Short mmCIF file of C-alpha atoms in Angstrom, two decimals:
data_model
loop_
_atom_site.label_atom_id
_atom_site.label_comp_id
_atom_site.label_asym_id
_atom_site.label_seq_id
_atom_site.Cartn_x
_atom_site.Cartn_y
_atom_site.Cartn_z
CA MET A 207 28.87 -7.99 -12.79
CA SER A 208 28.03 -4.06 -12.19
CA SER A 209 26.29 -2.88 -9.00
CA TYR A 210 23.72 -0.25 -8.38
CA PHE A 211 21.51 1.29 -5.61
CA PHE A 212 17.99 1.50 -5.28
CA THR A 213 15.86 3.41 -2.64
CA SER A 214 12.37 2.87 -1.68
CA GLU A 215 10.60 4.83 1.50
CA SER A 216 7.68 4.18 3.35
CA VAL A 217 5.45 6.63 5.57
CA SER A 218 3.51 5.91 8.69
CA MET A 219 -0.12 5.82 9.22
CA GLY A 220 0.32 9.25 11.28
CA HIS A 221 1.70 10.90 7.81
CA PRO A 222 -0.75 13.47 6.87
CA ASP A 223 -1.45 11.85 3.37
CA LYS A 224 -2.08 8.51 5.18
CA VAL A 225 -4.50 10.28 7.43
CA SER A 226 -6.12 11.22 4.41
CA ASP A 227 -6.02 7.72 2.78
CA GLN A 228 -7.31 6.19 5.81
CA VAL A 229 -10.36 8.59 6.54
CA SER A 230 -11.51 8.06 3.12
CA ASP A 231 -11.15 4.35 3.25
CA GLY A 232 -12.82 4.75 6.60
CA ILE A 233 -15.54 6.28 4.90
CA LEU A 234 -15.65 3.89 2.06
CA ASP A 235 -15.85 1.00 4.70
CA ALA A 236 -18.65 2.38 6.46
CA LEU A 237 -20.65 2.53 3.34
CA LEU A 238 -20.07 -0.83 2.38
CA LYS A 239 -20.87 -2.12 5.51
CA GLN A 240 -24.56 -1.09 5.18
CA ASP A 241 -24.52 -1.16 1.53
CA PRO A 242 -22.33 -3.22 -0.49
CA MET A 243 -23.17 -1.88 -3.72
CA SER A 244 -21.90 1.61 -2.94
CA ARG A 245 -20.45 3.47 -5.24
CA VAL A 246 -17.67 5.87 -3.65
CA ALA A 247 -15.06 8.15 -4.50
CA CYS A 248 -14.16 10.04 -1.49
CA GLU A 249 -11.41 12.51 -1.52
CA THR A 250 -10.01 13.99 1.97
CA LEU A 251 -7.71 16.91 2.85
CA CYS A 252 -6.34 17.37 6.37
CA THR A 253 -4.41 20.36 7.88
CA THR A 254 -4.06 22.19 10.83
CA ASP A 255 -7.86 21.78 13.00
CA LEU A 256 -9.56 20.88 9.71
CA ILE A 257 -10.85 18.17 7.61
CA VAL A 258 -12.44 18.53 4.29
CA LEU A 259 -14.31 15.53 2.59
CA SER A 260 -15.39 15.87 -1.02
CA GLY A 261 -16.10 13.57 -3.65
CA GLU A 262 -18.94 11.51 -5.48
CA ILE A 263 -21.12 8.91 -3.54
CA THR A 264 -24.14 6.91 -4.44
CA THR A 265 -25.51 4.69 -1.58
CA GLN A 266 -28.43 3.22 0.20
CA ALA A 267 -26.60 3.68 3.19
CA SER A 268 -26.84 6.49 6.11
CA VAL A 269 -23.64 7.32 7.60
CA ASP A 270 -22.29 10.14 9.87
CA TYR A 271 -19.35 11.07 7.90
CA ALA A 272 -17.70 13.33 10.27
CA ALA A 273 -18.03 10.86 12.99
CA VAL A 274 -16.14 8.43 10.96
CA ALA A 275 -13.56 10.87 10.24
CA ARG A 276 -13.15 11.57 14.01
CA GLN A 277 -12.78 7.97 14.63
CA VAL A 278 -10.17 7.14 12.10
CA CYS A 279 -8.09 10.10 13.00
CA ARG A 280 -8.71 9.41 17.04
CA GLU A 281 -7.53 5.78 16.54
CA ILE A 282 -4.07 6.82 14.68
CA GLY A 283 -3.49 8.87 17.81
CA TYR A 284 -4.19 12.38 17.10
CA THR A 285 -6.23 12.99 20.37
CA SER A 286 -4.55 16.07 22.13
CA ASP A 287 -4.21 19.62 21.28
CA ASP A 288 -0.48 19.99 21.73
CA ILE A 289 0.04 18.17 18.77
CA GLY A 290 -1.87 20.48 16.68
CA PHE A 291 -4.58 18.25 15.34
CA ASN A 292 -7.25 16.93 17.58
CA ALA A 293 -9.99 14.11 16.22
CA ASP A 294 -12.37 15.22 18.92
CA THR A 295 -12.29 19.30 18.09
CA CYS A 296 -11.31 19.81 14.49
CA ASN A 297 -13.36 21.46 12.17
CA ILE A 298 -14.79 19.10 9.49
CA TYR A 299 -16.47 20.44 6.18
CA LEU A 300 -18.49 18.07 3.98
CA ALA A 301 -18.71 18.52 0.19
CA LEU A 302 -19.95 15.21 -1.06
CA HIS A 303 -22.55 14.45 -3.92
CA SER A 304 -23.70 11.32 -6.17
CA GLN A 305 -21.86 10.05 -9.10
CA SER A 306 -22.44 11.78 -12.43
CA ARG A 307 -25.21 9.66 -14.45
CA ASP A 308 -22.77 9.83 -17.55
CA ILE A 309 -20.35 7.43 -15.43
CA ALA A 310 -23.06 5.48 -13.76
CA GLN A 311 -24.36 4.27 -17.02
CA GLY A 312 -21.47 2.58 -18.02
CA VAL A 313 -21.11 1.01 -14.73
CA ASP A 314 -24.69 -0.06 -14.77
CA ARG A 315 -23.82 -2.05 -17.76
CA GLU A 316 -20.85 -3.95 -15.75
CA GLY A 317 -18.16 -1.95 -17.64
CA ALA A 318 -15.00 -0.27 -16.02
CA GLY A 319 -15.69 3.07 -13.97
CA ASP A 320 -13.06 4.68 -15.83
CA GLN A 321 -10.20 4.22 -18.75
CA GLY A 322 -6.76 3.67 -17.25
CA LEU A 323 -3.81 1.48 -17.04
CA MET A 324 -2.60 -0.76 -14.01
CA PHE A 325 0.13 -2.65 -13.24
CA GLY A 326 0.92 -5.47 -10.73
CA TYR A 327 4.39 -6.85 -9.75
CA ALA A 328 5.84 -9.46 -7.85
CA CYS A 329 9.16 -11.17 -7.06
CA ASN A 330 11.30 -13.35 -5.29
CA GLN A 331 13.21 -10.96 -3.24
CA THR A 332 11.34 -11.18 0.01
CA GLU A 333 8.98 -13.66 1.46
CA GLU A 334 6.35 -10.91 0.86
CA PHE A 335 7.06 -11.43 -2.91
CA MET A 336 8.15 -7.75 -2.90
CA PRO A 337 11.53 -5.94 -3.53
CA VAL A 338 13.89 -5.74 -0.60
CA PRO A 339 13.94 -1.60 -0.66
CA ILE A 340 9.98 -1.33 0.16
CA ALA A 341 9.58 -4.73 2.21
CA LEU A 342 12.27 -3.19 4.53
CA SER A 343 11.00 0.49 4.64
CA HIS A 344 7.39 -1.16 5.86
CA ARG A 345 9.02 -3.30 8.39
CA ILE A 346 10.83 -0.51 10.06
CA LEU A 347 7.68 1.59 10.06
CA ASN A 348 5.51 -1.46 11.15
CA ARG A 349 7.91 -1.80 14.21
CA LEU A 350 7.97 1.56 15.05
CA ALA A 351 4.11 2.12 15.27
CA GLU A 352 4.07 -1.30 17.53
CA ALA A 353 6.34 0.28 19.93
CA ARG A 354 4.33 3.54 19.89
CA GLN A 355 1.29 1.53 20.73
CA GLN A 356 2.27 -0.56 23.13
CA GLY A 357 4.40 2.53 24.98
CA GLU A 358 7.72 1.23 24.66
CA VAL A 359 8.90 4.77 24.93
CA ASP A 360 6.65 7.66 25.76
CA TRP A 361 8.05 10.17 23.20
CA LEU A 362 6.96 8.57 20.17
CA ARG A 363 3.93 10.64 17.96
CA PRO A 364 2.16 9.24 15.12
CA ASP A 365 3.92 10.79 12.16
CA SER A 366 7.05 8.94 10.77
CA LYS A 367 8.99 8.03 7.76
CA SER A 368 11.50 5.56 6.76
CA GLN A 369 13.96 4.99 3.51
CA VAL A 370 16.22 2.17 2.77
CA THR A 371 19.10 2.08 0.01
CA VAL A 372 19.88 -1.31 -1.06
CA GLU A 373 23.11 -2.17 -2.97
CA TYR A 374 22.36 -4.90 -5.85
CA GLU A 375 24.59 -7.07 -8.04
CA GLY A 376 22.33 -7.74 -11.04
CA SER A 377 19.27 -8.66 -9.74
CA GLN A 378 20.75 -9.80 -6.31
CA PRO A 379 20.60 -7.52 -3.05
CA ILE A 380 24.06 -7.50 -1.39
CA GLY A 381 23.77 -5.21 1.30
CA ILE A 382 22.07 -1.77 2.81
CA SER A 383 24.11 1.58 2.23
CA ALA A 384 21.70 3.75 4.08
CA ILE A 385 18.82 3.84 6.36
CA VAL A 386 16.37 7.03 7.15
CA VAL A 387 14.15 7.22 9.48
CA SER A 388 12.35 10.61 10.78
CA THR A 389 10.16 10.40 13.62
CA GLN A 390 7.96 12.60 15.08
CA HIS A 391 8.52 13.07 19.01
CA THR A 392 7.50 15.30 22.28
CA GLU A 393 9.72 18.34 23.31
CA SER A 394 11.15 16.23 26.11
CA VAL A 395 13.28 13.62 24.44
CA ASP A 396 16.72 14.41 22.94
CA GLN A 397 18.03 13.41 19.67
CA LYS A 398 20.62 11.19 20.84
CA GLU A 399 17.90 9.00 22.71
CA ILE A 400 15.96 8.89 19.58
CA HIS A 401 19.11 7.91 17.52
CA ASP A 402 19.98 5.20 20.04
CA TYR A 403 16.54 3.57 20.46
CA ILE A 404 15.81 3.33 16.64
CA CYS A 405 19.26 2.09 15.72
CA SER A 406 19.46 -0.37 18.92
CA LYS A 407 15.79 -1.48 18.88
CA ILE A 408 13.99 -0.54 15.74
CA VAL A 409 16.20 -1.52 13.08
CA PRO A 410 18.07 -4.49 14.06
CA GLU A 411 14.66 -6.30 14.95
CA THR A 412 13.39 -5.64 11.42
CA ILE A 413 16.56 -6.12 9.11
CA PRO A 414 18.14 -9.45 9.07
CA GLU A 415 21.71 -9.38 10.45
CA LYS A 416 23.60 -10.26 7.24
CA PHE A 417 22.22 -7.04 5.86
CA LEU A 418 23.47 -5.01 8.49
CA THR A 419 27.12 -5.41 8.33
CA GLY A 420 29.22 -3.43 6.52
CA ASP A 421 29.28 0.41 6.27
CA ILE A 422 25.77 1.94 6.64
CA ASN A 423 24.75 5.50 6.64
CA TYR A 424 22.14 6.11 9.56
CA HIS A 425 20.07 9.10 9.23
CA ILE A 426 18.13 9.36 12.08
CA ASN A 427 15.74 12.81 12.39
CA PRO A 428 18.17 14.33 10.02
CA THR A 429 16.77 17.78 10.71
CA GLY A 430 17.63 17.58 14.44
CA ARG A 431 14.08 18.23 15.33
CA PHE A 432 10.53 16.73 14.53
CA VAL A 433 8.11 18.17 16.95
CA VAL A 434 5.93 19.49 14.70
CA GLY A 435 4.48 16.91 12.63
CA GLY A 436 0.94 15.21 11.03
CA PRO A 437 -1.60 17.39 9.60
CA HIS A 438 -0.40 20.26 11.57
CA GLY A 439 2.92 20.26 9.85
CA ASP A 440 1.91 19.27 6.51
CA THR A 441 -1.42 19.20 4.59
CA GLY A 442 -2.64 15.71 3.58
CA LEU A 443 -4.54 14.65 0.54
CA THR A 444 -5.72 11.15 -0.51
CA GLY A 445 -3.75 9.53 -2.94
CA ARG A 446 -0.52 11.28 -2.61
CA LYS A 447 1.53 8.42 -1.83
CA ILE A 448 0.91 5.93 -4.64
CA ILE A 449 4.41 4.60 -4.49
CA VAL A 450 4.43 3.92 -1.03
CA ASP A 451 1.20 1.95 -1.62
CA THR A 452 2.55 0.04 -4.34
CA TYR A 453 6.20 -1.30 -5.08
CA GLY A 454 8.28 1.44 -3.63
CA GLY A 455 9.32 2.78 -7.38
CA TRP A 456 10.79 -0.63 -8.30
CA GLY A 457 7.70 -1.83 -10.45
CA ARG A 458 5.74 0.70 -12.85
CA HIS A 459 2.59 2.68 -11.53
CA GLY A 460 -0.41 3.34 -13.75
CA GLY A 461 -0.94 6.74 -11.95
CA GLY A 462 -4.32 6.26 -10.44
CA ALA A 463 -4.42 6.28 -6.52
CA PHE A 464 -6.53 3.51 -4.39
CA SER A 465 -8.20 5.09 -1.45
CA GLY A 466 -11.47 5.97 -0.83
CA LYS A 467 -12.57 4.46 -4.29
CA ASP A 468 -14.91 1.15 -4.32
CA SER A 469 -14.01 -1.42 -6.84
CA THR A 470 -15.83 -0.32 -9.62
CA LYS A 471 -13.01 1.86 -10.20
CA VAL A 472 -10.38 -0.06 -11.90
CA ASP A 473 -7.75 1.90 -10.49
CA ARG A 474 -8.31 -0.10 -7.46
CA SER A 475 -9.35 -3.07 -8.31
CA ALA A 476 -7.43 -4.08 -11.51
CA ALA A 477 -4.32 -3.00 -9.69
CA TYR A 478 -5.25 -5.62 -7.12
CA MET A 479 -5.89 -8.48 -9.77
CA ALA A 480 -2.48 -7.61 -11.61
CA ARG A 481 -0.80 -7.99 -8.31
CA TYR A 482 -2.78 -11.23 -7.88
CA ILE A 483 -1.61 -12.61 -11.26
CA ALA A 484 1.84 -11.81 -10.89
CA LYS A 485 2.22 -13.29 -7.49
CA ASN A 486 0.80 -16.37 -8.65
CA ILE A 487 3.06 -16.37 -11.36
CA VAL A 488 6.16 -16.16 -9.33
CA ALA A 489 4.72 -18.25 -6.72
CA ALA A 490 4.39 -20.91 -9.68
CA GLY A 491 7.95 -20.79 -10.18
CA ILE A 492 7.13 -19.73 -13.94
CA ALA A 493 9.30 -16.68 -13.31
CA THR A 494 11.40 -14.80 -10.66
CA GLU A 495 9.55 -11.76 -10.98
CA CYS A 496 7.06 -10.53 -13.13
CA GLU A 497 5.08 -7.43 -13.87
CA VAL A 498 1.29 -7.24 -15.37
CA GLN A 499 -0.20 -4.65 -17.08
CA LEU A 500 -3.81 -4.51 -17.55
CA ALA A 501 -5.66 -1.47 -19.51
CA TYR A 502 -9.33 -0.64 -19.51
CA ALA A 503 -11.76 1.73 -21.45
CA ILE A 504 -14.61 3.14 -19.56
CA GLY A 505 -17.78 1.53 -19.38
CA VAL A 506 -16.14 -1.48 -21.37
CA ALA A 507 -16.14 -4.76 -19.36
CA ASP A 508 -12.96 -6.63 -20.96
CA PRO A 509 -9.58 -4.89 -20.57
CA VAL A 510 -8.43 -3.64 -23.57
CA SER A 511 -4.80 -5.20 -23.26
CA ILE A 512 -2.92 -7.65 -21.14
CA HIS A 513 0.74 -7.36 -21.11
CA ILE A 514 2.99 -9.77 -19.06
CA ASP A 515 6.79 -9.07 -18.59
CA THR A 516 9.20 -11.21 -16.77
CA ASN A 517 12.16 -9.45 -17.38
CA GLY A 518 13.94 -12.51 -19.03
CA THR A 519 13.70 -14.60 -15.69
CA SER A 520 11.03 -17.18 -17.59
CA ASP A 521 11.98 -19.59 -20.20
CA VAL A 522 7.92 -19.42 -21.23
CA SER A 523 7.17 -16.42 -23.55
CA GLY A 524 4.66 -13.77 -22.22
CA ASP A 525 2.18 -14.37 -24.84
CA LYS A 526 1.83 -17.86 -23.64
CA ILE A 527 1.37 -16.80 -20.03
CA ALA A 528 -0.77 -14.14 -20.94
CA ASP A 529 -3.20 -16.82 -22.90
CA ALA A 530 -3.07 -18.71 -19.54
CA VAL A 531 -4.07 -15.52 -17.33
CA ARG A 532 -6.82 -14.86 -19.88
CA ASP A 533 -8.22 -18.30 -19.03
CA ILE A 534 -7.61 -18.75 -15.18
CA PHE A 535 -8.66 -14.90 -14.11
CA PRO A 536 -11.50 -13.38 -14.52
CA LEU A 537 -10.82 -9.62 -15.60
CA THR A 538 -14.07 -7.82 -16.14
CA PRO A 539 -14.60 -5.19 -13.11
CA ASN A 540 -17.41 -7.66 -12.03
CA GLY A 541 -15.48 -10.59 -12.44
CA ILE A 542 -12.43 -9.03 -10.32
CA ILE A 543 -14.58 -8.06 -7.62
CA ASP A 544 -16.68 -11.22 -7.34
CA THR A 545 -13.03 -13.27 -7.57
CA LEU A 546 -11.30 -10.90 -4.90
CA GLN A 547 -14.21 -10.35 -2.72
CA LEU A 548 -14.11 -6.92 -3.05
CA ARG A 549 -17.35 -5.53 -1.58
CA ARG A 550 -16.46 -5.97 1.84
CA PRO A 551 -15.72 -3.42 4.26
CA ILE A 552 -11.66 -4.21 4.43
CA PHE A 553 -10.13 -1.29 3.06
CA ARG A 554 -9.12 1.12 5.83
CA LYS A 555 -6.31 -1.26 6.74
CA THR A 556 -4.89 -1.18 3.19
CA ALA A 557 -4.29 2.53 3.73
CA SER A 558 -1.41 2.25 5.91
CA GLY A 559 1.70 0.07 5.60
CA GLY A 560 1.01 -0.76 1.63
CA HIS A 561 -1.52 -2.61 -0.06
CA PHE A 562 0.89 -5.60 -1.23
CA GLY A 563 2.96 -7.78 0.44
CA ARG A 564 0.64 -7.98 3.79
CA ASN A 565 0.24 -11.23 5.36
CA ASP A 566 -3.75 -10.89 6.10
CA PRO A 567 -6.50 -13.11 4.81
CA ASP A 568 -8.87 -10.17 4.09
CA PHE A 569 -6.07 -9.06 1.44
CA THR A 570 -7.22 -11.81 -1.43
CA TRP A 571 -4.98 -10.46 -3.89
CA GLU A 572 -2.04 -11.93 -1.77
CA ALA A 573 -3.36 -15.72 -2.33
CA THR A 574 -1.21 -17.73 -4.21
CA ASN A 575 -3.89 -20.48 -4.89
CA LYS A 576 -3.62 -20.33 -8.89
CA ALA A 577 -0.07 -21.38 -9.11
CA SER A 578 -0.62 -24.84 -9.87
CA ASP A 579 -3.43 -23.81 -12.49
CA LEU A 580 -0.99 -21.73 -14.38
CA ARG A 581 1.99 -24.05 -14.30
CA GLU A 582 -0.52 -26.68 -15.84
CA ALA A 583 -1.77 -24.15 -18.55
CA VAL A 584 1.72 -23.58 -19.47
CA GLY A 585 2.93 -26.69 -19.95
CA LEU A 586 5.17 -27.18 -17.02
CA GLY A 587 2.80 -29.62 -14.89
CA ALA A 588 0.84 -28.91 -12.00
CA ASP A 589 3.43 -29.67 -9.19
CA VAL A 590 4.59 -26.42 -7.60
CA PRO A 591 8.19 -26.02 -6.57
CA GLU A 592 9.40 -24.93 -3.43
CA LEU A 593 10.12 -21.07 -3.95
CA GLN A 594 13.56 -19.98 -2.29
CA PHE A 595 13.45 -16.43 -1.23
CA VAL A 596 16.80 -14.25 -1.82
CA LEU A 597 15.93 -12.23 1.65
CA SER A 598 13.60 -14.02 4.59
#
């Protein structure tokens, strides 16, 4: 059996693109808290000493957008001038207006807010039902964020990235060949201390020991210095980390970003539903991996197509699974919103650490409560077998 390598990356909450995503979703949450029927498409640009908010918002809520943006950046950790981006002193420019009437009329009829195709994916590689490379990349940065927020060391700053390269034989991950971690830091720390801390404290606490044997190439701050970072080092834009947000490149992506959009936008809501469907198919033991595609036309409620691909890991045909999906899962925009409870102010926390593979009750699309129904619908009986993960 031939081997191959696959790489995925993650970026931290302090990465400039993720700052933008969190500001956009922070504004969405503030609007939904007052008016759950708000229609929102909020885009954020951040750079040195500047935040620009633009987009379309139709709402009965009254929100201080600048105050929300400052609070989000403050909680991320951008609170001092020496970082080059300070939540309390940066300039904020607003360019927001209401939703187009031409778009609104289609949504008013309970149709989709736009055309497009959305993908959802799940597999049994990890207990997150996610591919190993993206799951491990997220775990590394989650641990690094914890270390910074708890003050385990005093030199960590908010901006960081991770990348993990996994070797596979067929569909089985067998080891790691490379780990990349770049983290912003203060002037006072030397690179050896950063390298030693990440290799001794961060990586071993996030990656199973059996994957840390063998010849692994570690690239820790490979440029040798990362003092200038965050929005001061790079301009951030909402929606530029869609692969980090989803499956790390392992599953396909329809191209639509999530953050800053209310759930009448199927870019977001249908992608969540596709993940919910795929995860329940795998949790049911119908397949060990599954990719779901949903496609919509603007102003039309029902999807124009549903496609199920189990990549040869199921004895049940894709057409039979798709028929069961149509019967069990509501697939109109309103049906998705109601099923997944998507009019709640829960979205800012989706905007860092990935939208999928998270153990949080607010992430309703991560539930596996339809597994038994799916098994019964495809003729396998209602008893759900215990799932074995490749990597726990």
